[in-house]
Coordinates of C-alpha atoms and ligand atoms in Angstrom, one line a residue:
M1 CA 77.4 98.3 -102.2
E2 CA 78.6 94.9 -103.0
R3 CA 77.2 95.0 -106.4
K4 CA 78.9 98.4 -107.0
G5 CA 82.2 96.9 -105.9
A6 CA 81.7 94.0 -108.2
Q7 CA 80.9 96.4 -111.1
K8 CA 84.1 98.3 -110.3
K9 CA 86.2 95.2 -110.7
Q10 CA 84.5 94.4 -113.9
V11 CA 85.3 97.9 -115.2
S12 CA 88.9 97.6 -114.2
F13 CA 89.2 94.2 -115.8
A14 CA 87.5 95.5 -118.9
G15 CA 90.2 98.2 -118.9
K16 CA 92.8 95.6 -118.9
T17 CA 91.1 93.8 -121.8
N18 CA 91.2 97.1 -123.6
A19 CA 94.9 97.4 -122.8
A20 CA 95.5 93.9 -123.8
G21 CA 93.7 94.8 -127.2
Q22 CA 96.0 97.9 -127.5
Q23 CA 99.0 95.6 -127.2
K24 CA 98.8 95.5 -131.0
K25 CA 100.8 98.8 -130.5
P26 CA 103.0 98.3 -127.6
A27 CA 105.6 100.8 -126.4
N28 CA 108.4 98.9 -128.0
G29 CA 106.7 99.2 -131.4
R30 CA 106.5 95.5 -131.8
V31 CA 103.0 94.1 -132.7
K32 CA 102.1 90.7 -132.0
N33 CA 99.6 89.9 -134.6
E34 CA 99.2 86.0 -134.1
K35 CA 95.7 84.8 -134.0
P36 CA 94.3 88.2 -133.1
E37 CA 90.8 87.1 -133.6
T38 CA 91.1 84.1 -131.3
S39 CA 92.7 86.1 -128.4
R40 CA 90.0 88.6 -128.5
E41 CA 87.3 85.9 -128.4
A42 CA 89.2 84.2 -125.5
L43 CA 89.4 87.6 -123.7
Q44 CA 85.8 88.3 -124.2
S45 CA 84.8 84.9 -122.9
A46 CA 87.1 85.2 -119.9
N47 CA 85.6 88.6 -119.4
E48 CA 82.1 87.1 -119.4
E49 CA 83.1 84.4 -117.1
L50 CA 84.5 86.8 -114.6
T51 CA 81.4 89.0 -114.8
T52 CA 79.4 85.9 -113.9
I53 CA 81.7 85.1 -111.0
N54 CA 81.4 88.6 -109.9
D55 CA 77.6 88.4 -110.0
E56 CA 77.7 85.1 -108.1
L57 CA 80.1 86.7 -105.6
S58 CA 77.9 89.6 -105.0
I59 CA 74.8 87.3 -104.4
R60 CA 76.9 85.3 -102.0
N61 CA 78.0 88.5 -100.3
A62 CA 74.3 89.5 -100.0
E63 CA 73.3 86.1 -98.7
L64 CA 76.2 86.1 -96.2
K65 CA 75.1 89.5 -94.9
G66 CA 71.4 88.3 -94.7
A67 CA 72.6 85.3 -92.7
N68 CA 74.7 87.5 -90.6
D69 CA 71.8 89.9 -89.8
Y70 CA 69.6 86.8 -89.2
T71 CA 72.0 85.3 -86.6
G72 CA 72.4 88.7 -85.0
M73 CA 68.7 89.0 -84.6
I74 CA 68.4 85.5 -83.2
I75 CA 71.2 86.4 -80.8
E76 CA 69.6 89.6 -79.7
S77 CA 66.2 88.1 -79.1
L78 CA 67.4 85.3 -77.1
N79 CA 66.3 85.2 -73.4
D80 CA 69.5 83.6 -72.4
A81 CA 72.5 85.8 -71.9
L82 CA 75.1 85.0 -74.5
L83 CA 78.8 85.8 -74.8
I84 CA 81.0 85.5 -77.8
M85 CA 84.6 85.3 -77.0
T86 CA 87.9 84.7 -78.7
A87 CA 89.7 81.3 -78.0
D88 CA 91.5 83.0 -75.1
L89 CA 88.2 84.2 -73.5
K90 CA 88.3 87.8 -74.5
I91 CA 84.8 89.0 -75.1
K92 CA 84.0 90.0 -78.6
S93 CA 80.3 90.8 -78.0
A94 CA 77.3 89.9 -75.8
N95 CA 73.6 90.2 -76.3
K96 CA 70.9 92.4 -74.8
S97 CA 70.0 89.6 -72.2
F98 CA 73.5 89.5 -71.0
Y99 CA 73.7 93.3 -70.4
R100 CA 70.3 93.2 -68.9
S101 CA 71.1 90.2 -66.5
F102 CA 74.5 91.5 -65.4
K103 CA 73.8 95.1 -65.5
L104 CA 76.8 95.8 -67.6
T105 CA 77.3 98.0 -70.7
P106 CA 79.0 97.0 -73.9
D107 CA 81.9 99.4 -73.0
Q108 CA 82.4 97.6 -69.8
T109 CA 82.2 94.2 -71.5
E110 CA 83.6 94.2 -75.1
G111 CA 87.4 93.6 -75.2
T112 CA 87.5 92.4 -71.5
Y113 CA 88.7 89.0 -70.5
L114 CA 85.8 86.9 -69.1
F115 CA 87.6 86.4 -65.8
D116 CA 88.2 90.1 -65.4
L117 CA 84.6 91.0 -65.9
G118 CA 82.8 92.6 -63.0
G119 CA 85.8 92.3 -60.6
G120 CA 86.3 88.6 -61.3
M121 CA 82.8 87.6 -60.8
F122 CA 83.1 84.8 -63.4
H123 CA 85.9 83.4 -61.5
I124 CA 84.2 80.3 -60.6
P125 CA 86.4 77.2 -60.3
R126 CA 83.7 74.8 -62.0
L127 CA 83.2 77.1 -64.9
R128 CA 86.9 77.7 -65.2
K129 CA 87.6 73.9 -65.5
K130 CA 84.9 73.5 -68.2
L131 CA 86.2 76.4 -70.2
K132 CA 89.8 75.0 -69.9
S133 CA 88.6 71.8 -71.5
L134 CA 86.8 73.7 -74.1
Q135 CA 89.9 75.7 -74.9
T136 CA 92.3 72.7 -74.9
K137 CA 90.1 69.7 -75.9
N138 CA 87.2 71.4 -77.8
A139 CA 85.0 69.7 -75.1
G140 CA 81.7 71.6 -75.1
F141 CA 79.5 71.5 -72.0
S142 CA 75.8 71.8 -71.4
D143 CA 73.5 72.7 -68.3
L144 CA 76.3 73.4 -66.0
E145 CA 74.2 74.6 -63.0
I146 CA 76.0 77.4 -61.0
T147 CA 74.7 79.5 -58.2
Q148 CA 76.8 82.4 -57.6
T149 CA 76.8 85.8 -56.1
F150 CA 77.5 88.2 -59.0
T151 CA 78.9 91.7 -58.1
T152 CA 76.5 93.4 -60.5
A153 CA 73.5 91.0 -60.5
G154 CA 73.3 89.6 -56.9
T155 CA 72.9 85.9 -56.2
R156 CA 71.6 84.0 -59.1
T157 CA 71.4 80.5 -60.5
F158 CA 72.3 79.9 -64.1
L159 CA 72.4 76.9 -66.5
L160 CA 75.6 77.4 -68.5
N161 CA 76.3 75.9 -72.0
G162 CA 79.7 76.4 -73.7
F163 CA 80.7 75.5 -77.2
R164 CA 83.2 76.4 -79.8
S165 CA 82.3 77.5 -83.3
L166 CA 84.5 75.8 -86.0
P167 CA 86.6 74.1 -83.5
A168 CA 89.1 72.9 -86.0
I169 CA 90.3 76.4 -86.8
P170 CA 92.7 77.9 -84.4
G171 CA 91.7 81.0 -82.8
S172 CA 87.9 80.1 -83.3
T173 CA 85.2 81.6 -81.3
I174 CA 83.9 80.4 -77.9
I175 CA 80.3 80.9 -77.2
L176 CA 78.8 80.8 -73.7
T177 CA 75.0 80.9 -73.0
M178 CA 73.5 81.5 -69.6
Q179 CA 70.0 80.6 -68.7
D180 CA 68.8 82.4 -65.6
I181 CA 66.8 79.7 -63.6
T182 CA 66.8 81.6 -60.2
S183 CA 63.0 81.9 -60.0
R184 CA 62.4 78.5 -61.3
K185 CA 64.8 77.2 -58.5
E186 CA 63.1 79.2 -55.9
M187 CA 59.7 77.9 -56.9
E188 CA 61.0 74.4 -57.0
E189 CA 62.5 74.9 -53.4
Q190 CA 59.2 76.4 -52.2
L191 CA 57.3 73.4 -53.7
M192 CA 59.6 71.0 -52.0
E193 CA 59.3 72.9 -48.7
N194 CA 55.5 72.7 -49.0
E195 CA 55.7 69.0 -49.9
E196 CA 58.0 68.4 -46.9
R197 CA 55.7 70.3 -44.6
F198 CA 52.7 68.3 -45.7
R199 CA 54.6 65.1 -45.5
L200 CA 55.7 66.0 -41.9
L201 CA 52.2 66.9 -40.9
V202 CA 50.8 63.5 -42.3
Q203 CA 53.7 61.6 -40.7
N204 CA 53.5 63.3 -37.4
S205 CA 49.7 63.4 -37.0
S206 CA 48.5 61.3 -34.2
D207 CA 45.7 60.1 -36.5
I208 CA 46.3 57.2 -38.8
I209 CA 46.0 58.4 -42.4
T210 CA 45.4 55.6 -44.8
V211 CA 44.8 55.7 -48.6
F212 CA 42.8 52.8 -50.0
S213 CA 42.4 51.8 -53.6
E214 CA 38.9 51.3 -54.9
D215 CA 39.2 47.5 -54.2
G216 CA 40.4 48.2 -50.5
T217 CA 44.0 47.7 -51.1
V218 CA 46.1 49.9 -48.7
L219 CA 48.2 52.2 -50.9
Y220 CA 49.5 54.4 -48.0
E221 CA 49.7 54.1 -44.4
S222 CA 51.0 56.9 -42.1
P223 CA 53.4 56.0 -39.3
A224 CA 50.7 56.7 -36.6
I225 CA 49.5 53.1 -37.2
E226 CA 52.4 52.0 -35.2
S227 CA 51.6 53.9 -32.1
V228 CA 47.8 53.2 -32.4
L229 CA 47.6 49.6 -33.6
G230 CA 51.2 48.3 -33.3
Y231 CA 51.8 47.6 -37.0
N232 CA 54.7 49.0 -38.9
P233 CA 53.2 50.8 -42.0
N234 CA 55.0 48.3 -44.3
E235 CA 53.1 45.5 -42.7
R236 CA 49.8 47.0 -43.9
I237 CA 50.8 48.7 -47.3
G238 CA 49.8 46.5 -50.1
R239 CA 47.3 44.4 -48.0
N240 CA 43.7 44.2 -49.0
I241 CA 41.3 44.9 -46.2
N242 CA 38.8 42.3 -47.4
M243 CA 41.2 39.5 -47.2
D244 CA 43.5 40.6 -44.3
V245 CA 41.0 41.8 -41.8
I246 CA 41.8 43.7 -38.7
V247 CA 38.3 45.0 -38.1
H248 CA 36.2 43.5 -35.3
P249 CA 34.1 40.7 -36.9
E250 CA 30.8 42.5 -35.6
D251 CA 31.9 45.7 -37.3
K252 CA 33.2 44.3 -40.7
E253 CA 30.0 45.0 -42.5
H254 CA 29.6 48.5 -41.2
K255 CA 33.1 49.4 -42.0
L256 CA 32.8 48.0 -45.5
G257 CA 29.5 49.9 -45.9
L258 CA 31.2 53.1 -45.0
L259 CA 34.0 52.6 -47.6
K260 CA 31.4 51.8 -50.3
K261 CA 29.4 54.8 -49.4
A262 CA 32.5 57.0 -49.7
A263 CA 33.2 55.5 -53.0
L264 CA 29.8 56.3 -54.2
H265 CA 29.7 59.9 -52.8
P266 CA 33.1 61.6 -53.9
D267 CA 34.2 64.7 -52.0
T268 CA 31.8 63.9 -49.1
N269 CA 33.0 63.0 -45.5
I270 CA 31.6 59.7 -44.6
T271 CA 32.0 59.1 -40.7
G272 CA 31.6 56.2 -38.6
E273 CA 32.9 54.1 -35.7
F274 CA 34.3 50.6 -35.5
R275 CA 36.8 48.4 -33.7
L276 CA 40.2 47.5 -35.2
R277 CA 42.5 44.9 -33.8
H278 CA 45.8 45.9 -32.3
K279 CA 48.8 43.8 -33.1
N280 CA 48.6 42.5 -29.4
G281 CA 45.1 41.2 -30.0
S282 CA 43.2 43.8 -28.2
Y283 CA 40.7 46.0 -29.9
R284 CA 40.8 49.8 -30.2
T285 CA 37.7 51.8 -31.0
I286 CA 38.2 54.0 -34.1
D287 CA 36.4 57.2 -35.1
A288 CA 36.8 57.3 -38.9
I289 CA 36.3 59.7 -41.7
F290 CA 36.4 58.4 -45.2
R291 CA 36.6 60.7 -48.3
S292 CA 36.8 59.5 -51.9
F293 CA 39.3 61.1 -54.1
L294 CA 38.9 58.3 -56.8
N295 CA 38.1 61.0 -59.4
N296 CA 41.2 62.9 -58.5
K297 CA 44.1 61.6 -60.8
K298 CA 46.7 62.7 -58.3
I299 CA 45.3 60.7 -55.4
N300 CA 43.1 58.1 -57.1
G301 CA 42.1 56.6 -53.8
I302 CA 40.0 56.9 -50.7
I303 CA 41.6 58.7 -47.8
A304 CA 40.8 57.6 -44.4
N305 CA 41.5 59.4 -41.2
Y306 CA 41.3 57.2 -38.1
R307 CA 41.3 58.5 -34.6
D308 CA 41.7 56.3 -31.6
I309 CA 38.8 57.1 -29.2
T310 CA 39.2 54.1 -26.9
D311 CA 40.0 56.1 -24.0
R312 CA 37.4 58.7 -24.7
K313 CA 34.8 55.8 -25.1
I314 CA 35.8 54.4 -21.7
L315 CA 35.5 57.8 -20.1
E316 CA 32.1 58.4 -21.7
Q317 CA 31.0 55.0 -20.5
Q318 CA 32.1 55.8 -17.0
K319 CA 30.2 59.0 -17.2
D320 CA 27.1 57.3 -18.4
D321 CA 27.4 54.7 -15.7
F322 CA 27.8 57.4 -13.1
I323 CA 24.7 59.2 -14.3
G324 CA 22.8 55.9 -14.3
V325 CA 23.8 55.0 -10.9
A326 CA 23.4 58.6 -9.5
S327 CA 19.9 58.9 -10.9
H328 CA 19.0 55.5 -9.6
E329 CA 20.3 56.3 -6.2
L330 CA 18.3 59.6 -6.3
K331 CA 15.1 57.9 -7.4
T332 CA 14.8 55.7 -4.3
P333 CA 14.7 58.5 -1.7
V334 CA 12.6 60.7 -3.8
T335 CA 10.0 57.9 -4.2
S336 CA 9.9 57.6 -0.4
I337 CA 9.5 61.3 0.0
K338 CA 6.7 61.2 -2.4
A339 CA 4.9 58.5 -0.5
Y340 CA 5.3 60.1 2.8
S341 CA 4.2 63.5 1.6
Q342 CA 1.1 62.0 0.0
I343 CA 0.2 60.4 3.4
L344 CA 0.9 63.7 5.1
E345 CA -1.3 65.5 2.7
E346 CA -4.2 62.9 3.4
L347 CA -3.5 63.2 7.2
F348 CA -3.7 67.1 7.1
K349 CA -6.9 67.0 5.0
K350 CA -8.5 64.6 7.5
S351 CA -7.5 66.7 10.5
G352 CA -9.0 69.8 8.6
D353 CA -5.6 71.5 8.6
T354 CA -6.2 72.9 5.0
R355 CA -3.3 75.3 5.1
S356 CA -0.8 72.6 5.8
A357 CA -2.5 70.2 3.3
E358 CA -2.1 72.9 0.7
L359 CA 1.6 73.3 1.5
V360 CA 2.2 69.6 1.4
S361 CA 0.4 69.5 -2.0
K362 CA 2.7 72.1 -3.4
M363 CA 5.6 70.0 -2.0
N364 CA 4.2 67.0 -3.8
L365 CA 4.2 68.8 -7.1
Q366 CA 7.9 69.7 -6.6
V367 CA 8.7 66.1 -5.8
D368 CA 6.9 65.2 -9.0
R369 CA 9.0 67.5 -10.9
L370 CA 12.1 66.0 -9.4
T371 CA 11.0 62.6 -10.2
T372 CA 10.4 63.6 -13.8
L373 CA 14.0 65.0 -14.0
I374 CA 15.5 61.8 -12.6
V375 CA 13.4 59.6 -14.9
D376 CA 14.5 61.7 -17.9
L377 CA 18.2 61.3 -16.8
L378 CA 17.7 57.6 -16.4
D379 CA 16.0 57.2 -19.8
F380 CA 18.5 59.3 -21.5
N381 CA 21.2 57.1 -20.1
R382 CA 19.4 54.0 -21.4
I383 CA 18.9 55.4 -24.8
E384 CA 22.6 56.3 -25.2
G385 CA 23.4 52.9 -24.0
N386 CA 20.9 51.3 -26.3
Q387 CA 19.1 49.9 -23.3
L388 CA 15.7 51.4 -23.4
K389 CA 13.3 48.5 -23.0
F390 CA 9.8 48.3 -24.3
R391 CA 6.9 46.3 -23.1
E392 CA 4.5 44.8 -25.7
E393 CA 1.0 45.1 -24.4
S394 CA -2.5 46.0 -25.5
Y395 CA -4.0 49.3 -24.1
A396 CA -6.8 51.6 -24.9
L397 CA -5.5 55.0 -26.0
N398 CA -8.4 57.1 -25.0
E399 CA -8.4 55.7 -21.5
L400 CA -4.7 56.4 -21.2
I401 CA -5.2 60.0 -22.4
T402 CA -8.2 60.7 -20.0
E403 CA -6.2 59.3 -17.1
L404 CA -3.2 61.6 -17.9
T405 CA -5.2 64.7 -18.5
E406 CA -7.1 64.3 -15.2
E407 CA -4.0 63.8 -13.3
L408 CA -2.5 66.8 -15.0
Q409 CA -5.5 69.0 -14.5
R410 CA -5.0 68.6 -10.7
T411 CA -1.6 70.4 -11.0
T412 CA -2.8 73.5 -12.8
R413 CA -5.7 75.9 -12.1
Q414 CA -4.7 78.4 -14.8
H415 CA -4.9 76.0 -17.7
A416 CA -8.0 74.1 -18.7
I417 CA -6.9 70.8 -20.4
I418 CA -9.5 70.1 -23.1
T419 CA -9.7 66.6 -24.7
R420 CA -11.3 66.1 -28.1
L421 CA -11.0 62.4 -28.6
D422 CA -11.8 60.4 -31.8
R423 CA -13.4 56.8 -31.5
P424 CA -11.6 54.5 -29.2
V425 CA -8.8 52.4 -30.5
Q426 CA -6.7 49.7 -29.1
M427 CA -3.0 50.0 -29.3
K428 CA -0.1 47.4 -29.0
G429 CA 3.0 48.7 -27.4
D430 CA 4.3 50.2 -24.1
R431 CA 1.6 51.9 -22.4
Y432 CA 3.8 53.5 -19.8
R433 CA 6.2 54.9 -22.5
T434 CA 3.5 56.3 -24.7
G435 CA 2.0 57.9 -21.5
Q436 CA 5.4 59.3 -20.9
V437 CA 5.5 60.9 -24.4
L438 CA 2.1 62.4 -23.9
S439 CA 2.7 63.5 -20.4
N440 CA 5.9 65.3 -21.7
L441 CA 4.1 67.1 -24.4
L442 CA 1.2 68.2 -22.1
N443 CA 3.7 69.4 -19.4
N444 CA 5.6 71.4 -22.0
A445 CA 2.4 72.8 -23.2
I446 CA 1.5 74.1 -19.8
K447 CA 5.2 75.1 -19.0
Y448 CA 5.6 77.1 -22.3
S449 CA 2.2 78.9 -22.1
P450 CA 2.6 80.9 -19.0
K451 CA -0.2 83.2 -20.0
G452 CA -2.3 80.7 -21.8
K453 CA -5.6 79.4 -20.6
E454 CA -6.1 76.2 -22.5
V455 CA -4.3 73.2 -23.6
I456 CA -6.1 71.1 -26.1
I457 CA -5.4 67.4 -26.9
T458 CA -7.0 65.8 -29.9
T459 CA -6.9 62.3 -31.5
A460 CA -7.7 61.6 -35.1
V461 CA -8.0 58.0 -36.1
D462 CA -7.7 56.9 -39.8
D463 CA -7.1 53.5 -41.7
R464 CA -3.9 52.5 -39.9
Q465 CA -2.9 55.2 -37.4
V466 CA -3.9 57.5 -34.8
T467 CA -2.6 61.0 -34.7
I468 CA -2.5 62.8 -31.3
A469 CA -2.1 66.6 -31.3
V470 CA -1.3 68.6 -28.2
Q471 CA -1.9 72.2 -28.8
D472 CA -1.0 75.2 -26.6
F473 CA -1.3 79.1 -27.1
G474 CA 2.0 80.0 -25.5
V475 CA 5.3 81.4 -26.4
G476 CA 5.8 79.3 -29.7
I477 CA 8.9 78.3 -31.4
E478 CA 10.9 80.2 -34.1
K479 CA 10.9 78.4 -37.4
E480 CA 14.6 77.8 -37.4
H481 CA 14.5 75.9 -34.2
L482 CA 11.5 73.6 -35.1
N483 CA 13.6 70.7 -36.2
K484 CA 16.2 71.0 -33.5
V485 CA 13.7 70.7 -30.5
F486 CA 13.9 67.0 -30.7
E487 CA 17.7 66.9 -30.4
R488 CA 19.3 66.0 -27.2
F489 CA 20.1 68.9 -24.8
F490 CA 18.4 71.4 -27.2
R491 CA 16.8 74.4 -25.4
V492 CA 15.8 77.6 -27.1
A493 CA 18.4 80.0 -25.9
E494 CA 16.4 83.1 -25.0
P495 CA 16.6 85.5 -22.1
V496 CA 13.5 83.6 -20.9
I497 CA 15.7 80.5 -20.5
N498 CA 15.7 80.9 -16.7
T499 CA 12.0 81.3 -16.6
F500 CA 11.6 77.8 -18.0
S501 CA 13.8 75.2 -16.3
G502 CA 14.6 71.9 -17.9
L503 CA 17.3 69.7 -19.1
G504 CA 16.5 69.7 -22.8
L505 CA 16.0 65.9 -22.7
G506 CA 12.1 65.5 -22.7
L507 CA 11.5 65.8 -26.5
Y508 CA 14.6 63.8 -27.3
I509 CA 13.4 61.0 -25.1
A510 CA 9.8 61.4 -26.5
A511 CA 11.0 61.2 -30.1
E512 CA 13.2 58.2 -29.3
I513 CA 10.1 56.3 -27.8
V514 CA 7.9 57.3 -30.8
R515 CA 10.5 56.1 -33.2
R516 CA 10.9 52.8 -31.5
Q517 CA 7.2 52.2 -31.6
N518 CA 7.2 53.0 -35.4
G519 CA 5.6 56.3 -35.1
K520 CA 6.3 59.9 -36.0
I521 CA 6.7 63.0 -34.0
W522 CA 6.6 66.6 -35.4
V523 CA 5.7 70.2 -34.4
T524 CA 4.1 73.2 -36.1
S525 CA 4.3 76.5 -34.4
E526 CA 4.1 80.3 -34.6
K527 CA 6.4 82.4 -32.5
G528 CA 4.2 84.2 -29.9
K529 CA 1.0 82.4 -30.8
G530 CA 1.6 78.9 -29.7
S531 CA 2.7 75.4 -30.8
T532 CA 1.0 72.0 -31.8
F533 CA 3.0 68.8 -31.1
Y534 CA 1.9 65.7 -33.2
V535 CA 2.4 62.1 -32.6
S536 CA 1.3 59.5 -34.9
L537 CA 1.3 55.8 -33.9
P538 CA 0.1 52.6 -35.6
V539 CA -3.2 51.4 -34.4
F540 CA -3.5 47.8 -33.4
K541 CA -7.4 47.4 -33.1
Y542 CA -10.3 49.6 -33.8
S543 CA -13.2 49.7 -31.4
A544 CA -15.1 47.3 -33.9
G545 CA -12.6 44.7 -33.0
I546 CA -10.7 44.5 -36.3
N547 CA -7.0 43.6 -35.8
I548 CA -5.6 45.8 -38.5
L549 CA -2.1 44.4 -38.0
H550 CA -3.2 40.8 -38.5
P551 CA -6.6 41.0 -39.9
G552 CA -7.3 37.2 -39.7
K553 CA -6.5 37.0 -36.1
K554 CA -9.0 37.5 -33.3
V555 CA -8.0 39.9 -30.5
D556 CA -9.4 40.5 -27.2
Ligands
ADP601 P1 13.1 71.1 -21.7 O1 11.7 71.5 -21.7 O2 13.5 70.4 -20.5 O3 14.0 72.3 -22.0 P2 12.4 69.5 -24.0 O4 13.2 68.5 -24.8 O5 11.1 69.1 -23.5 O6 13.3 70.2 -23.0 O7 12.2 70.8 -25.0 C1 13.2 71.3 -25.7 C2 13.0 72.8 -26.0 O8 12.0 73.0 -27.0 C3 12.6 73.6 -24.8 O9 13.7 74.1 -24.2 C4 11.7 74.7 -25.4 O10 12.7 75.7 -25.9 C5 11.2 74.1 -26.7 N1 9.7 73.7 -26.5 C6 9.3 72.4 -26.2 N2 7.9 72.5 -25.9 C7 7.5 73.7 -26.4 C8 6.2 74.4 -26.3 N3 5.1 73.6 -26.2 N4 6.2 75.6 -26.6 C9 7.4 76.4 -27.0 N5 8.5 75.7 -26.9 C10 8.7 74.5 -26.6

């Protein structure tokens, strides 16, 4: 098109040249004949020059159109809404994003004044002010955040930019771009709300939440420290727990050990108890959970959760004391009843009243059961209070087993208690406590084999230890419960639970006694077929008289 136009011009100009050439014969008949050659040449060169200019012009025209198309494409592909307006804010054109964002058509938009658009929805005082400055002072603006309810688009938040193209020319174009940041704002607000929620959670938790750096410097301290330990968080933040110690001197090593362990095992909860000094000088017992987030760039610390369990500990102590006192108080009268009933049994036997003797004997067995329960309660209490005492004496194991089995055999007619003992060995430890363990295993073997006929106790002596096995052919234990039977209060929960009475303490106490005598306890069992409980204990002296613990020492 442009090229054609340019050619047209060239043709008309060539026509003029021809006419100029024909001026040799003008209408008035006068012919100017001066330097005809030169004029023709000059005209020809001018003609050529003009042709070149024409060519250049058409190239420029094409370039301009290209640039125009290019700008148009950019404007159309913009995500931001864009308005091109005259200097008096009459809309010349808008891009697709504008029409999409504001649900308007070109007909409703083009030729309309900005402030009349959509029933005056752009009539926003802050925008008006900025546009005024742009109109009067050529002062462009950027990132003007505006939240507005637009009649056609609802409530949205935009970042507005306004500038003037060719500001020096009066009547130049004003361009307004609008970036819709509504969803970004909503997300930011949501994030802030979440942050606020977690901040409130941490700040209002009654547990103290602390963040330590790897070297033990307090990076964060939650406000709960004030109510628990009397310190303002700022008194602790920045302090190093190794230099500025509030942990009880006896618990320091333990607490540092917990922190070290947490640092070595990221993402694992490390729990423990210790005492911390209150600002008033008293100590509070703390139940702590440490978890290392040293590998987490956002936290880069060890988070500690401290719960004040001082009051709970006091209550627990009171409860333990109560159980201790109550079982002790119970034990005295039960011991007396036992003594009287034994005398009574003897008297009945002597007087030939076998029926009464039998009844009293049954009563005796029940008193024994009661005594065992009370002793278990007392021992449990001692274990919990770390007060279980052990005697150190030398005793013959086989003798102890024989004594126990004979005594137990008197209590059951149904079960034959069979002993298969290895060579005699001398033990060093607490005879009574070891007897308690074996008696517990034997009693369980009888109790949990209501249809069984035999209970077998075996010993096997090797280099350093003796292993005692108590086998029954009773109800057995499911595989999943095998490890749990040594836990305190554990009882297999089955419909038969009422058949077998007990406190779930016997094996816990037995395990503790064995552990304290450097031994091991374990069980193998098959449900419905029976169980074998094993105890292994270090041997002090073999029958040959060799002291295996101190081979050079003579033993009696
Ligand atoms: P208790 O007998 O008072 O319940 P124990 O600590 O002695 O408590 O035993 C814990 C649990 O282990 C018992 O409740 C029982 O379920 C199981 N158990 C112990 N000994 C045997 C056994 N010889 N055979 C089968 N189950 C047993």
